[in-house]
Amino acid sequence: PRKLNLVGLRRRGLSSEAIKALHHAFRTLYHSELNMTDALAALRAEADPAPEVVRMLDFVQRIHEGERGRQLD
């Protein structure tokens, strides 16, 4: 993925704080020097992540573990 769908997030009614938190998590996952496992661990270790970020991390973790998607084919 290249970037977050900010328009869609705003239309869904997410607060600006939630969008900022998701943006930070997205950049850490996909645009940092960390591999996916380390990025997930670093984001989970942050103090009190937003519920939206926790949901995103859970989703990415499931994909990474192969519970969803083409990994099962």
CSV table of N, CA and C in Angstrom, one decimal:
chain,number,residue,atom,x,y,z
A,1,PRO,N,0.8,-1.2,0.0
A,1,PRO,CA,0.0,0.0,0.0
A,1,PRO,C,0.9,1.3,0.0
A,2,ARG,N,0.4,2.3,-0.7
A,2,ARG,CA,1.2,3.5,-0.8
A,2,ARG,C,0.7,4.5,0.3
A,3,LYS,N,-0.6,4.7,0.5
A,3,LYS,CA,-1.0,5.6,1.5
A,3,LYS,C,-2.4,5.3,2.0
A,4,LEU,N,-2.8,5.9,3.1
A,4,LEU,CA,-4.1,5.7,3.7
A,4,LEU,C,-5.2,6.4,2.8
A,5,ASN,N,-6.4,5.9,2.9
A,5,ASN,CA,-7.5,6.6,2.2
A,5,ASN,C,-8.1,7.6,3.2
A,6,LEU,N,-7.5,8.8,3.2
A,6,LEU,CA,-8.0,9.8,4.2
A,6,LEU,C,-9.4,10.2,4.0
A,7,VAL,N,-9.8,10.3,2.7
A,7,VAL,CA,-11.2,10.8,2.4
A,7,VAL,C,-12.1,9.8,3.0
A,8,GLY,N,-11.9,8.5,2.8
A,8,GLY,CA,-12.8,7.4,3.3
A,8,GLY,C,-12.8,7.4,4.8
A,9,LEU,N,-11.7,7.7,5.5
A,9,LEU,CA,-11.6,7.7,6.9
A,9,LEU,C,-12.5,8.9,7.5
A,10,ARG,N,-12.4,10.0,6.8
A,10,ARG,CA,-13.1,11.2,7.2
A,10,ARG,C,-14.6,10.9,7.0
A,11,ARG,N,-15.0,10.3,5.9
A,11,ARG,CA,-16.4,10.0,5.6
A,11,ARG,C,-17.0,9.0,6.6
A,12,ARG,N,-16.1,8.1,7.1
A,12,ARG,CA,-16.6,7.2,8.1
A,12,ARG,C,-16.7,7.8,9.5
A,13,GLY,N,-16.3,9.1,9.6
A,13,GLY,CA,-16.5,9.8,10.9
A,13,GLY,C,-15.4,9.7,11.9
A,14,LEU,N,-14.2,9.2,11.5
A,14,LEU,CA,-13.1,9.1,12.4
A,14,LEU,C,-12.6,10.5,12.8
A,15,SER,N,-12.2,10.6,14.0
A,15,SER,CA,-11.7,11.8,14.6
A,15,SER,C,-10.3,12.1,14.0
A,16,SER,N,-9.9,13.4,14.0
A,16,SER,CA,-8.6,13.7,13.5
A,16,SER,C,-7.5,13.0,14.3
A,17,GLU,N,-7.7,12.8,15.6
A,17,GLU,CA,-6.7,12.1,16.4
A,17,GLU,C,-6.6,10.6,16.0
A,18,ALA,N,-7.7,10.0,15.7
A,18,ALA,CA,-7.7,8.6,15.2
A,18,ALA,C,-7.0,8.5,13.9
A,19,ILE,N,-7.2,9.5,13.0
A,19,ILE,CA,-6.6,9.5,11.7
A,19,ILE,C,-5.1,9.7,11.8
A,20,LYS,N,-4.7,10.6,12.7
A,20,LYS,CA,-3.2,10.8,12.9
A,20,LYS,C,-2.6,9.5,13.5
A,21,ALA,N,-3.3,8.9,14.4
A,21,ALA,CA,-2.7,7.6,14.9
A,21,ALA,C,-2.6,6.5,13.9
A,22,LEU,N,-3.6,6.4,13.0
A,22,LEU,CA,-3.6,5.4,11.9
A,22,LEU,C,-2.5,5.8,10.9
A,23,HIS,N,-2.3,7.1,10.7
A,23,HIS,CA,-1.2,7.5,9.7
A,23,HIS,C,0.1,7.1,10.3
A,24,HIS,N,0.3,7.4,11.6
A,24,HIS,CA,1.6,7.0,12.2
A,24,HIS,C,1.9,5.5,12.1
A,25,ALA,N,0.8,4.7,12.4
A,25,ALA,CA,1.0,3.3,12.4
A,25,ALA,C,1.2,2.8,11.0
A,26,PHE,N,0.5,3.4,10.0
A,26,PHE,CA,0.8,3.0,8.6
A,26,PHE,C,2.2,3.3,8.2
A,27,ARG,N,2.7,4.5,8.5
A,27,ARG,CA,4.1,4.8,8.1
A,27,ARG,C,5.1,3.9,8.8
A,28,THR,N,4.8,3.5,10.1
A,28,THR,CA,5.7,2.6,10.8
A,28,THR,C,5.7,1.2,10.1
A,29,LEU,N,4.5,0.8,9.7
A,29,LEU,CA,4.4,-0.6,9.1
A,29,LEU,C,5.0,-0.6,7.7
A,30,TYR,N,4.7,0.4,6.9
A,30,TYR,CA,5.1,0.2,5.5
A,30,TYR,C,6.2,1.1,5.0
A,31,HIS,N,6.6,2.1,5.8
A,31,HIS,CA,7.6,3.1,5.3
A,31,HIS,C,8.8,3.2,6.2
A,32,SER,N,8.9,2.4,7.2
A,32,SER,CA,10.1,2.4,8.1
A,32,SER,C,11.1,1.4,7.7
A,33,GLU,N,12.2,1.4,8.3
A,33,GLU,CA,13.2,0.4,8.0
A,33,GLU,C,13.0,-0.9,8.8
A,34,LEU,N,11.9,-1.0,9.6
A,34,LEU,CA,11.6,-2.2,10.4
A,34,LEU,C,10.9,-3.2,9.5
A,35,ASN,N,11.2,-4.5,9.8
A,35,ASN,CA,10.4,-5.5,9.1
A,35,ASN,C,9.0,-5.6,9.7
A,36,MET,N,8.1,-6.3,9.2
A,36,MET,CA,6.7,-6.3,9.6
A,36,MET,C,6.6,-6.8,11.1
A,37,THR,N,7.3,-7.8,11.4
A,37,THR,CA,7.2,-8.3,12.8
A,37,THR,C,7.7,-7.3,13.8
A,38,ASP,N,8.8,-6.7,13.5
A,38,ASP,CA,9.4,-5.6,14.4
A,38,ASP,C,8.5,-4.4,14.5
A,39,ALA,N,7.9,-4.0,13.3
A,39,ALA,CA,7.0,-2.9,13.3
A,39,ALA,C,5.7,-3.1,14.1
A,40,LEU,N,5.2,-4.3,14.0
A,40,LEU,CA,4.0,-4.7,14.8
A,40,LEU,C,4.3,-4.6,16.3
A,41,ALA,N,5.4,-5.2,16.6
A,41,ALA,CA,5.8,-5.2,18.1
A,41,ALA,C,6.1,-3.8,18.6
A,42,ALA,N,6.7,-2.9,17.8
A,42,ALA,CA,7.0,-1.6,18.2
A,42,ALA,C,5.7,-0.8,18.4
A,43,LEU,N,4.7,-1.0,17.5
A,43,LEU,CA,3.4,-0.3,17.6
A,43,LEU,C,2.6,-0.8,18.8
A,44,ARG,N,2.7,-2.1,19.0
A,44,ARG,CA,1.9,-2.6,20.2
A,44,ARG,C,2.5,-2.2,21.5
A,45,ALA,N,3.8,-1.9,21.5
A,45,ALA,CA,4.5,-1.5,22.7
A,45,ALA,C,4.3,0.0,23.1
A,46,GLU,N,3.8,0.8,22.1
A,46,GLU,CA,3.5,2.2,22.4
A,46,GLU,C,2.4,2.3,23.5
A,47,ALA,N,2.5,3.4,24.2
A,47,ALA,CA,1.6,3.6,25.3
A,47,ALA,C,0.2,3.9,24.8
A,48,ASP,N,-0.8,3.0,25.2
A,48,ASP,CA,-2.2,3.2,24.9
A,48,ASP,C,-2.5,3.6,23.5
A,49,PRO,N,-2.3,2.6,22.6
A,49,PRO,CA,-2.7,2.9,21.2
A,49,PRO,C,-4.2,3.1,21.0
A,50,ALA,N,-4.6,3.8,20.0
A,50,ALA,CA,-6.0,4.1,19.7
A,50,ALA,C,-6.6,2.8,19.3
A,51,PRO,N,-7.9,2.6,19.6
A,51,PRO,CA,-8.7,1.4,19.2
A,51,PRO,C,-8.6,1.1,17.7
A,52,GLU,N,-8.6,2.2,16.9
A,52,GLU,CA,-8.5,2.0,15.5
A,52,GLU,C,-7.2,1.4,15.1
A,53,VAL,N,-6.1,1.8,15.8
A,53,VAL,CA,-4.8,1.3,15.5
A,53,VAL,C,-4.7,-0.2,15.9
A,54,VAL,N,-5.3,-0.5,17.1
A,54,VAL,CA,-5.3,-1.9,17.5
A,54,VAL,C,-6.0,-2.8,16.5
A,55,ARG,N,-7.1,-2.3,16.0
A,55,ARG,CA,-7.9,-3.1,15.0
A,55,ARG,C,-7.0,-3.3,13.7
A,56,MET,N,-6.3,-2.2,13.3
A,56,MET,CA,-5.5,-2.3,12.1
A,56,MET,C,-4.3,-3.3,12.4
A,57,LEU,N,-3.7,-3.2,13.5
A,57,LEU,CA,-2.6,-4.1,13.8
A,57,LEU,C,-3.1,-5.6,13.9
A,58,ASP,N,-4.2,-5.8,14.5
A,58,ASP,CA,-4.8,-7.2,14.5
A,58,ASP,C,-5.0,-7.7,13.1
A,59,PHE,N,-5.6,-6.9,12.2
A,59,PHE,CA,-5.8,-7.2,10.8
A,59,PHE,C,-4.5,-7.6,10.1
A,60,VAL,N,-3.5,-6.7,10.2
A,60,VAL,CA,-2.2,-6.9,9.6
A,60,VAL,C,-1.6,-8.2,10.1
A,61,GLN,N,-1.7,-8.4,11.4
A,61,GLN,CA,-1.1,-9.6,12.0
A,61,GLN,C,-1.7,-10.9,11.5
A,62,ARG,N,-3.1,-10.9,11.3
A,62,ARG,CA,-3.7,-12.1,10.7
A,62,ARG,C,-3.3,-12.3,9.3
A,63,ILE,N,-3.1,-11.3,8.5
A,63,ILE,CA,-2.7,-11.4,7.1
A,63,ILE,C,-1.2,-12.0,7.1
A,64,HIS,N,-0.4,-11.4,8.0
A,64,HIS,CA,1.0,-11.8,8.1
A,64,HIS,C,1.1,-13.3,8.5
A,65,GLU,N,0.2,-13.7,9.3
A,65,GLU,CA,0.3,-15.1,9.7
A,65,GLU,C,-0.4,-16.1,8.7
A,66,GLY,N,-1.1,-15.5,7.7
A,66,GLY,CA,-1.7,-16.3,6.7
A,66,GLY,C,-3.1,-16.8,7.0
A,67,GLU,N,-3.8,-16.2,8.0
A,67,GLU,CA,-5.1,-16.6,8.3
A,67,GLU,C,-6.1,-16.1,7.3
A,68,ARG,N,-5.8,-15.1,6.5
A,68,ARG,CA,-6.7,-14.6,5.5
A,68,ARG,C,-5.9,-14.4,4.2
A,69,GLY,N,-6.6,-14.4,3.1
A,69,GLY,CA,-6.0,-14.0,1.8
A,69,GLY,C,-5.3,-15.1,1.1
A,70,ARG,N,-4.5,-14.8,0.1
A,70,ARG,CA,-3.9,-15.7,-0.8
A,70,ARG,C,-2.9,-16.6,-0.2
A,71,GLN,N,-2.5,-16.4,1.0
A,71,GLN,CA,-1.5,-17.2,1.7
A,71,GLN,C,-2.1,-18.6,1.9
A,72,LEU,N,-3.5,-18.7,1.9
A,72,LEU,CA,-4.1,-20.0,2.1
A,72,LEU,C,-4.2,-20.8,0.8
A,73,ASP,N,-4.0,-20.2,-0.4
A,73,ASP,CA,-4.2,-20.9,-1.6
A,73,ASP,C,-3.0,-21.9,-1.8
